[in-house]
Short mmCIF file of C-alpha atoms in Angstrom, two decimals:
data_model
loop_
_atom_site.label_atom_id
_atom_site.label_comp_id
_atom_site.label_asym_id
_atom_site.label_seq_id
_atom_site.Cartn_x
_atom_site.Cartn_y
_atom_site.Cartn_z
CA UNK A 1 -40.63 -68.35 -59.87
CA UNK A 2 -40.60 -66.01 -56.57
CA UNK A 3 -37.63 -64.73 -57.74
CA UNK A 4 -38.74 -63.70 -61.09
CA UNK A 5 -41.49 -61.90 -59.63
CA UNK A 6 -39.62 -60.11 -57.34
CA UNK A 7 -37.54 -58.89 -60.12
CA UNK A 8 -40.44 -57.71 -62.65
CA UNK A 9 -41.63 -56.32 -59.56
CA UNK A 10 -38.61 -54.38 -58.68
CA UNK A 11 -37.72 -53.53 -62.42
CA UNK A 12 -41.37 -52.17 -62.40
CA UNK A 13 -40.30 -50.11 -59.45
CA UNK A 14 -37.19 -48.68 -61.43
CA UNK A 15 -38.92 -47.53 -63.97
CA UNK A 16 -41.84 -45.76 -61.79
CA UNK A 17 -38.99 -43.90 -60.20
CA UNK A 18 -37.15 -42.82 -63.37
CA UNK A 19 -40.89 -41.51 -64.60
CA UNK A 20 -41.81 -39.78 -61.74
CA UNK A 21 -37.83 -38.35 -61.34
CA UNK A 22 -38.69 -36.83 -65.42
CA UNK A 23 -41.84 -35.63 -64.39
CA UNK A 24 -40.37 -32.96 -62.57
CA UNK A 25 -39.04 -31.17 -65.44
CA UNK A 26 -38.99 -27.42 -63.02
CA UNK A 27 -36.87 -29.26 -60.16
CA UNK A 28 -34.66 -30.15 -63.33
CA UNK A 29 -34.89 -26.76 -64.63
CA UNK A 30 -33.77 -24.99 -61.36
CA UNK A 31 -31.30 -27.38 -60.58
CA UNK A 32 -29.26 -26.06 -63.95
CA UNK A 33 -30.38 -22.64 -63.03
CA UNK A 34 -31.18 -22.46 -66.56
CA UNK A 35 -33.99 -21.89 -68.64
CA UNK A 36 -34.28 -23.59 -72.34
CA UNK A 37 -36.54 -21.90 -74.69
CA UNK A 38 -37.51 -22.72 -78.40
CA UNK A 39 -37.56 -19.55 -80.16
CA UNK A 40 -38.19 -18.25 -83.96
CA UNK A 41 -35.34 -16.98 -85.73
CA UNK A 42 -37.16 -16.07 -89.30
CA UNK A 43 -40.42 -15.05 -88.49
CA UNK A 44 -40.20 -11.24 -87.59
CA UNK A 45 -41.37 -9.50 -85.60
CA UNK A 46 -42.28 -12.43 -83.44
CA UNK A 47 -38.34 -13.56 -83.86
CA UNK A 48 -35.73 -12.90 -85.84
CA UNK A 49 -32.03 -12.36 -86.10
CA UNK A 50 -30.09 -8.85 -86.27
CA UNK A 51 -27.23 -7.93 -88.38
CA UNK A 52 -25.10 -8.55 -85.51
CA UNK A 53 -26.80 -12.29 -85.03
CA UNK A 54 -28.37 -11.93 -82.21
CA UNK A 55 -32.14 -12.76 -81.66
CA UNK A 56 -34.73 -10.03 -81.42
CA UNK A 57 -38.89 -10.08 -81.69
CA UNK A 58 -41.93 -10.34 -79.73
CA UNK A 59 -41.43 -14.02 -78.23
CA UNK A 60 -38.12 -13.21 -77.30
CA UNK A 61 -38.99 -10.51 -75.19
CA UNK A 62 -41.80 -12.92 -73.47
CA UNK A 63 -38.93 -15.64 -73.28
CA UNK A 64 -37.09 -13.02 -71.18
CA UNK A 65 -39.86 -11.89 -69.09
CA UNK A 66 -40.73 -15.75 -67.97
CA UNK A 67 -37.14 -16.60 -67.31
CA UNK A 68 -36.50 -13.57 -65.76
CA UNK A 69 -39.90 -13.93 -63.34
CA UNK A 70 -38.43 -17.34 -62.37
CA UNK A 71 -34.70 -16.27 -61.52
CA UNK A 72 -33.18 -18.33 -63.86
CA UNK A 73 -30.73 -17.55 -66.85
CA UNK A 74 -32.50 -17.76 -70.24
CA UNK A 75 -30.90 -19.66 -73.13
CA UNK A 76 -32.60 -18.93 -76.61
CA UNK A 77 -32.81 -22.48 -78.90
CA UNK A 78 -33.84 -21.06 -82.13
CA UNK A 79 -35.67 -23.60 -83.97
CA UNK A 80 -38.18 -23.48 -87.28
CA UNK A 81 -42.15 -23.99 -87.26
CA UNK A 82 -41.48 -27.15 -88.05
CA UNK A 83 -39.31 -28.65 -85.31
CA UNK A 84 -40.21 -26.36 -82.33
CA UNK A 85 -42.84 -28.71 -81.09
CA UNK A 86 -40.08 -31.77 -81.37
CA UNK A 87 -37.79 -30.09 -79.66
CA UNK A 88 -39.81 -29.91 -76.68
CA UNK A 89 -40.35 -34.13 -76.99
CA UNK A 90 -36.68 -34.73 -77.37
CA UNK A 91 -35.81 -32.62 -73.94
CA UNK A 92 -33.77 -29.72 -76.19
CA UNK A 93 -35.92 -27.18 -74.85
CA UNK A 94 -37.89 -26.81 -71.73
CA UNK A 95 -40.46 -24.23 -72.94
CA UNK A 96 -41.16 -23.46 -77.30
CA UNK A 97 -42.14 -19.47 -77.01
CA UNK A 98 -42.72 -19.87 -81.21
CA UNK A 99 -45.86 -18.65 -81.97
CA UNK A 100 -47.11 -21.68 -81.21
CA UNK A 101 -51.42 -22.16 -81.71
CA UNK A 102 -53.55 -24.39 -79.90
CA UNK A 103 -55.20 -27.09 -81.57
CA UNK A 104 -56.50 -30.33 -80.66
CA UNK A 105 -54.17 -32.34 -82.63
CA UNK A 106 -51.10 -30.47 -80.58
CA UNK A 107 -52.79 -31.13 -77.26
CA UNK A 108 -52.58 -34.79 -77.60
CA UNK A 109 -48.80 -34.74 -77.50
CA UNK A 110 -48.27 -30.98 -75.21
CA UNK A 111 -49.59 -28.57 -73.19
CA UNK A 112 -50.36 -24.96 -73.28
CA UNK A 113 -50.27 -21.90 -71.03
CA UNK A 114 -52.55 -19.09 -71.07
CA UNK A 115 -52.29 -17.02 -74.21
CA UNK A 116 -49.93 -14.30 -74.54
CA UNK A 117 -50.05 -12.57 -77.87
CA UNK A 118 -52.60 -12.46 -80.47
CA UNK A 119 -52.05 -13.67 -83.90
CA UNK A 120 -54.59 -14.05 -86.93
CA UNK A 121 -53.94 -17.11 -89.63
CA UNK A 122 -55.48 -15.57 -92.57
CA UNK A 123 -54.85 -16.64 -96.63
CA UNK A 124 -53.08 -13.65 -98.58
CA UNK A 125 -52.29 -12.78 -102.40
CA UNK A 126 -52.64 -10.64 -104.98
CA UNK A 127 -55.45 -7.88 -105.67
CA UNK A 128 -55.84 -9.86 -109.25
CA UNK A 129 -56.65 -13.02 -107.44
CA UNK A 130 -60.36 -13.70 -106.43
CA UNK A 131 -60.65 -15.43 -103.12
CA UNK A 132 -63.41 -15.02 -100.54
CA UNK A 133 -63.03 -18.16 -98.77
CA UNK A 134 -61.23 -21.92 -98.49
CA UNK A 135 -63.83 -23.02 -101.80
CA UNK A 136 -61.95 -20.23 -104.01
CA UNK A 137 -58.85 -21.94 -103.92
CA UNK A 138 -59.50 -24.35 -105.94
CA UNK A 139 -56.80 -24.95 -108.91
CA UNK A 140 -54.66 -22.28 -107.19
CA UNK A 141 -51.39 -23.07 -105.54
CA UNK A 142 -50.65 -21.82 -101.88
CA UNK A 143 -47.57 -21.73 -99.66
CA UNK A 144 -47.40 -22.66 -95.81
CA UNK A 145 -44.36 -23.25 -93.73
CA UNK A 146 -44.07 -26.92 -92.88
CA UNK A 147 -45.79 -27.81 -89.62
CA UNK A 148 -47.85 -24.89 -88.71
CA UNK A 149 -51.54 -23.92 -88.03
CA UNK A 150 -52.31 -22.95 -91.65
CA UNK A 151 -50.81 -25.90 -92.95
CA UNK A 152 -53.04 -28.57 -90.94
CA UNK A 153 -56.16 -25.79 -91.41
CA UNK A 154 -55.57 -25.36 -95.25
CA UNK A 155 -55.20 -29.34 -95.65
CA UNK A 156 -58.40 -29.91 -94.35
CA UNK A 157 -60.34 -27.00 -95.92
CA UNK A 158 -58.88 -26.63 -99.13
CA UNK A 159 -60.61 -28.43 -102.11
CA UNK A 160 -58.98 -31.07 -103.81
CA UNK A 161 -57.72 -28.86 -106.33
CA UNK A 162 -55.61 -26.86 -104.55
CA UNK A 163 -51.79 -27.49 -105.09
CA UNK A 164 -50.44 -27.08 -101.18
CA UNK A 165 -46.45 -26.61 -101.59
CA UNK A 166 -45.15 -27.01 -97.96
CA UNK A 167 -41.70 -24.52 -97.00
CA UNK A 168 -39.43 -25.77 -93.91
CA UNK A 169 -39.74 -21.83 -93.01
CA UNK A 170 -41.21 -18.50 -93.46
CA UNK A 171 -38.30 -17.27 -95.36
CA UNK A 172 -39.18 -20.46 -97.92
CA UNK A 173 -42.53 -19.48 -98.83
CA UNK A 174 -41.68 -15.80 -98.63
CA UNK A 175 -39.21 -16.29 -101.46
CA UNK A 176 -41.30 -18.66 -103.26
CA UNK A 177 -44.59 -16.18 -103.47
CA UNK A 178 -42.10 -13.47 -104.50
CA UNK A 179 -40.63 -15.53 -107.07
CA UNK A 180 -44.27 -16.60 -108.05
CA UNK A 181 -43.85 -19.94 -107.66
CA UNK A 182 -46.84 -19.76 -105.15
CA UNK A 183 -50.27 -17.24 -105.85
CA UNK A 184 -51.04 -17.15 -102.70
CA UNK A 185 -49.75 -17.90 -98.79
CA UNK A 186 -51.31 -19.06 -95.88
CA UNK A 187 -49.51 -17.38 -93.01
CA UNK A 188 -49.96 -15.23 -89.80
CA UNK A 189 -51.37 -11.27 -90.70
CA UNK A 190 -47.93 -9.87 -89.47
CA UNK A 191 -45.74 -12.34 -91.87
CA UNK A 192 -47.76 -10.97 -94.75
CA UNK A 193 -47.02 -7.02 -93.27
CA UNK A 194 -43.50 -8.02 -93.67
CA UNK A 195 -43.88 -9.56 -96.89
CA UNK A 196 -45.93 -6.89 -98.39
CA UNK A 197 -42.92 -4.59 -97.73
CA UNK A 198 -40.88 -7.06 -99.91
CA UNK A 199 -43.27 -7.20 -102.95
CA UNK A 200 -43.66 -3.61 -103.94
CA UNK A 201 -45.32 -4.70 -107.30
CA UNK A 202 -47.21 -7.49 -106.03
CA UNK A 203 -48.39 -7.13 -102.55
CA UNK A 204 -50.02 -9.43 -100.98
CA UNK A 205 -53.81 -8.73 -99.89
CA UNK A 206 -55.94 -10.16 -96.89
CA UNK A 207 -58.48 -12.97 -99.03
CA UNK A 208 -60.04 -14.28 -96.05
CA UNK A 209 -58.62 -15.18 -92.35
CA UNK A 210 -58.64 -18.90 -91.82
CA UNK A 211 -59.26 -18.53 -87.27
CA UNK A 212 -58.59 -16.10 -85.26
CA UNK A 213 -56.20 -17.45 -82.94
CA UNK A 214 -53.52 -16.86 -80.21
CA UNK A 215 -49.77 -18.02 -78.95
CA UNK A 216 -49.18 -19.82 -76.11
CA UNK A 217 -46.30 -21.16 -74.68
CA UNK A 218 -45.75 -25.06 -75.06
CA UNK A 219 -44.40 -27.60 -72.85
CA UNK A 220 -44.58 -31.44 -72.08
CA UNK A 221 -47.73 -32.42 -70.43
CA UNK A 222 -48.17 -34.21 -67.29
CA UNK A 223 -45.73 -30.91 -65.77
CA UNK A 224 -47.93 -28.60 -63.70
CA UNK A 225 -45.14 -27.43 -61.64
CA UNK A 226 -43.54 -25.76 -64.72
CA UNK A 227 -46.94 -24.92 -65.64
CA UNK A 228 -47.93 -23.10 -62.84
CA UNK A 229 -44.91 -21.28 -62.46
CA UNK A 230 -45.45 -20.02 -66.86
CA UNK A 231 -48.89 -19.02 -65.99
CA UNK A 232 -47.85 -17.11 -62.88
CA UNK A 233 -44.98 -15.13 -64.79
CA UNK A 234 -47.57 -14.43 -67.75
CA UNK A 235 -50.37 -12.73 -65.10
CA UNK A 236 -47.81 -10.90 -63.20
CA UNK A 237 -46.83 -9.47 -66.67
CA UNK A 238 -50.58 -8.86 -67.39
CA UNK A 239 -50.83 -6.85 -64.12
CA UNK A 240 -48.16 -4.96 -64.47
CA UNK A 241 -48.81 -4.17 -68.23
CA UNK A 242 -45.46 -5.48 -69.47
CA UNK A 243 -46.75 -8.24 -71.41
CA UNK A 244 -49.26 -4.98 -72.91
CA UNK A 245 -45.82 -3.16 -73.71
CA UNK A 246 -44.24 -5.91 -75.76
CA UNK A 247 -47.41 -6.81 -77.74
CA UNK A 248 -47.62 -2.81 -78.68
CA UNK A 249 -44.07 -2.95 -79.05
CA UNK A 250 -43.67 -5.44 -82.04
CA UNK A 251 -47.33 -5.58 -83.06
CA UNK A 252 -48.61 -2.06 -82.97
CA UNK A 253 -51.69 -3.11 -81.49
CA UNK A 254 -52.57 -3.75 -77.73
CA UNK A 255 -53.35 -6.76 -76.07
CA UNK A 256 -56.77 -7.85 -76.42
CA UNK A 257 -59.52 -7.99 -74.02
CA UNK A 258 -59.99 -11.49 -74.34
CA UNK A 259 -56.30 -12.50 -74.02
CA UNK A 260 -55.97 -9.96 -70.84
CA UNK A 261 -58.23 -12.29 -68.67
CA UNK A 262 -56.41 -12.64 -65.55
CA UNK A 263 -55.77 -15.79 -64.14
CA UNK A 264 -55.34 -16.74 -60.36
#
């Protein structure tokens, strides 16, 4: 019986030690002497890829800035809106930089740095189409990519009505409202700049914007090493106005007040 204990108690022991060993994911991180980021790879300007393949966009550029704050080499993981915040559970990436939004249902399973960038989630379609807010959408059909902020907002607030057809990415429900498959999209104000350039005969119009919201960066909770190293790379680049320069770079607008806060 003493013996038994002592080995629940020592097994107990293991597996304290292998926790506390994976709760240092920065020790981890600098030990490689690389850093792991989730980026977007088809949702310009925030990320996408060139004609010569390599990545390019907003959260790249932030991605570069962080790793290059914390002396490490930076390797890009592209990944859609619907596995970015997966492949921060399954250890594939140490950081998503995805225009990723903060919501409660997110904060149960990660945790997010200060803001970075702004970004609107707004509904968009034709000029035809009358829509002034989440009631109007009833018997209409929108798109979302799989997995992102307008898809959980739009489930909740559209009416029962609504037909909610669900892309794996952008590029998805892109083609789909240009095909008119979809009347309208639920999607981030710059996605629908982009696509308005696409649909010269159709272009999509602002209808209403679902929440003004923001990016973060994501990572596993229960890591405030890591944390505090993100947050300290992301004021430093608020000081200095680099994080300013990107924002105006690939957004055209500055950084706003409210995400310019600087943090200690």
């Amino acid at each position: 019986m003493r013996f038994a204990k002592l080995l629940l108690l020592s097994l107990g022991l293991c597996i304290m030690a292998v926790q506390e060993a994976r709760a240092d994911a920065l020790a981890d991180i600098q030990k490689r002497g690389v850093l792991r980021v989730a980026v977007p790879q088809d949702f310009a300007p925030f990320g996408s890829v060139t004609s010569d393949m390599k990545l390019q966009g907003l959260d790249i550029d932030v991605a570069t800035l962080i790793a290059r704050n914390m002396r490490l080499k930076l390797e890009l993981v592209p990944v859609s809106s619907a596995n970015r915040i997966a492949y921060l559970q399954t250890r594939k990436a140490d950081l998503a930089i995805s225009t990723l939004g903060k919501n409660a249902e997110r904060e149960k399973v990660i945790a997010f740095s200060q803001p970075y960038s702004p970004y609107n989630n707004s509904v968009f379609g034709p000029a035809s189409l009358k829509v002034a807010g989440a009631a109007d959408l009833a018997g209409k059909t929108i798109g979302v990519a799989r997995g992102t902020f307008q898809d959980s907002q739009l489930t909740e607030t559209a009416p029962p009505s609504a037909v909610i057809k669900r892309y794996e990415d952008n590029n998805g429900m892109i083609s789909a409202y240009l095909s008119g498959q979809v009347q309208l999209v639920g999607t981030g104000d710059f996605v629908a700049v982009a696509l308005a350039e696409k649909a010269a005969s159709n272009k999509p119009q602002m209808k209403y914007i679902i929440q003004e919201s923001a990016c973060y960066v994501g990572l596993l909770k229960e890591e405030p090493a890591l944390m505090a190293k993100v947050n300290a790379a992301l004021t430093q680049a608020k000081k200095n106005h680099e994080l300013n320069a990107i924002v105006q770079k690939w957004l055209n607008v500055p950084l706003p007040g409210k995400l310019a806060v600087q943090f200690d």
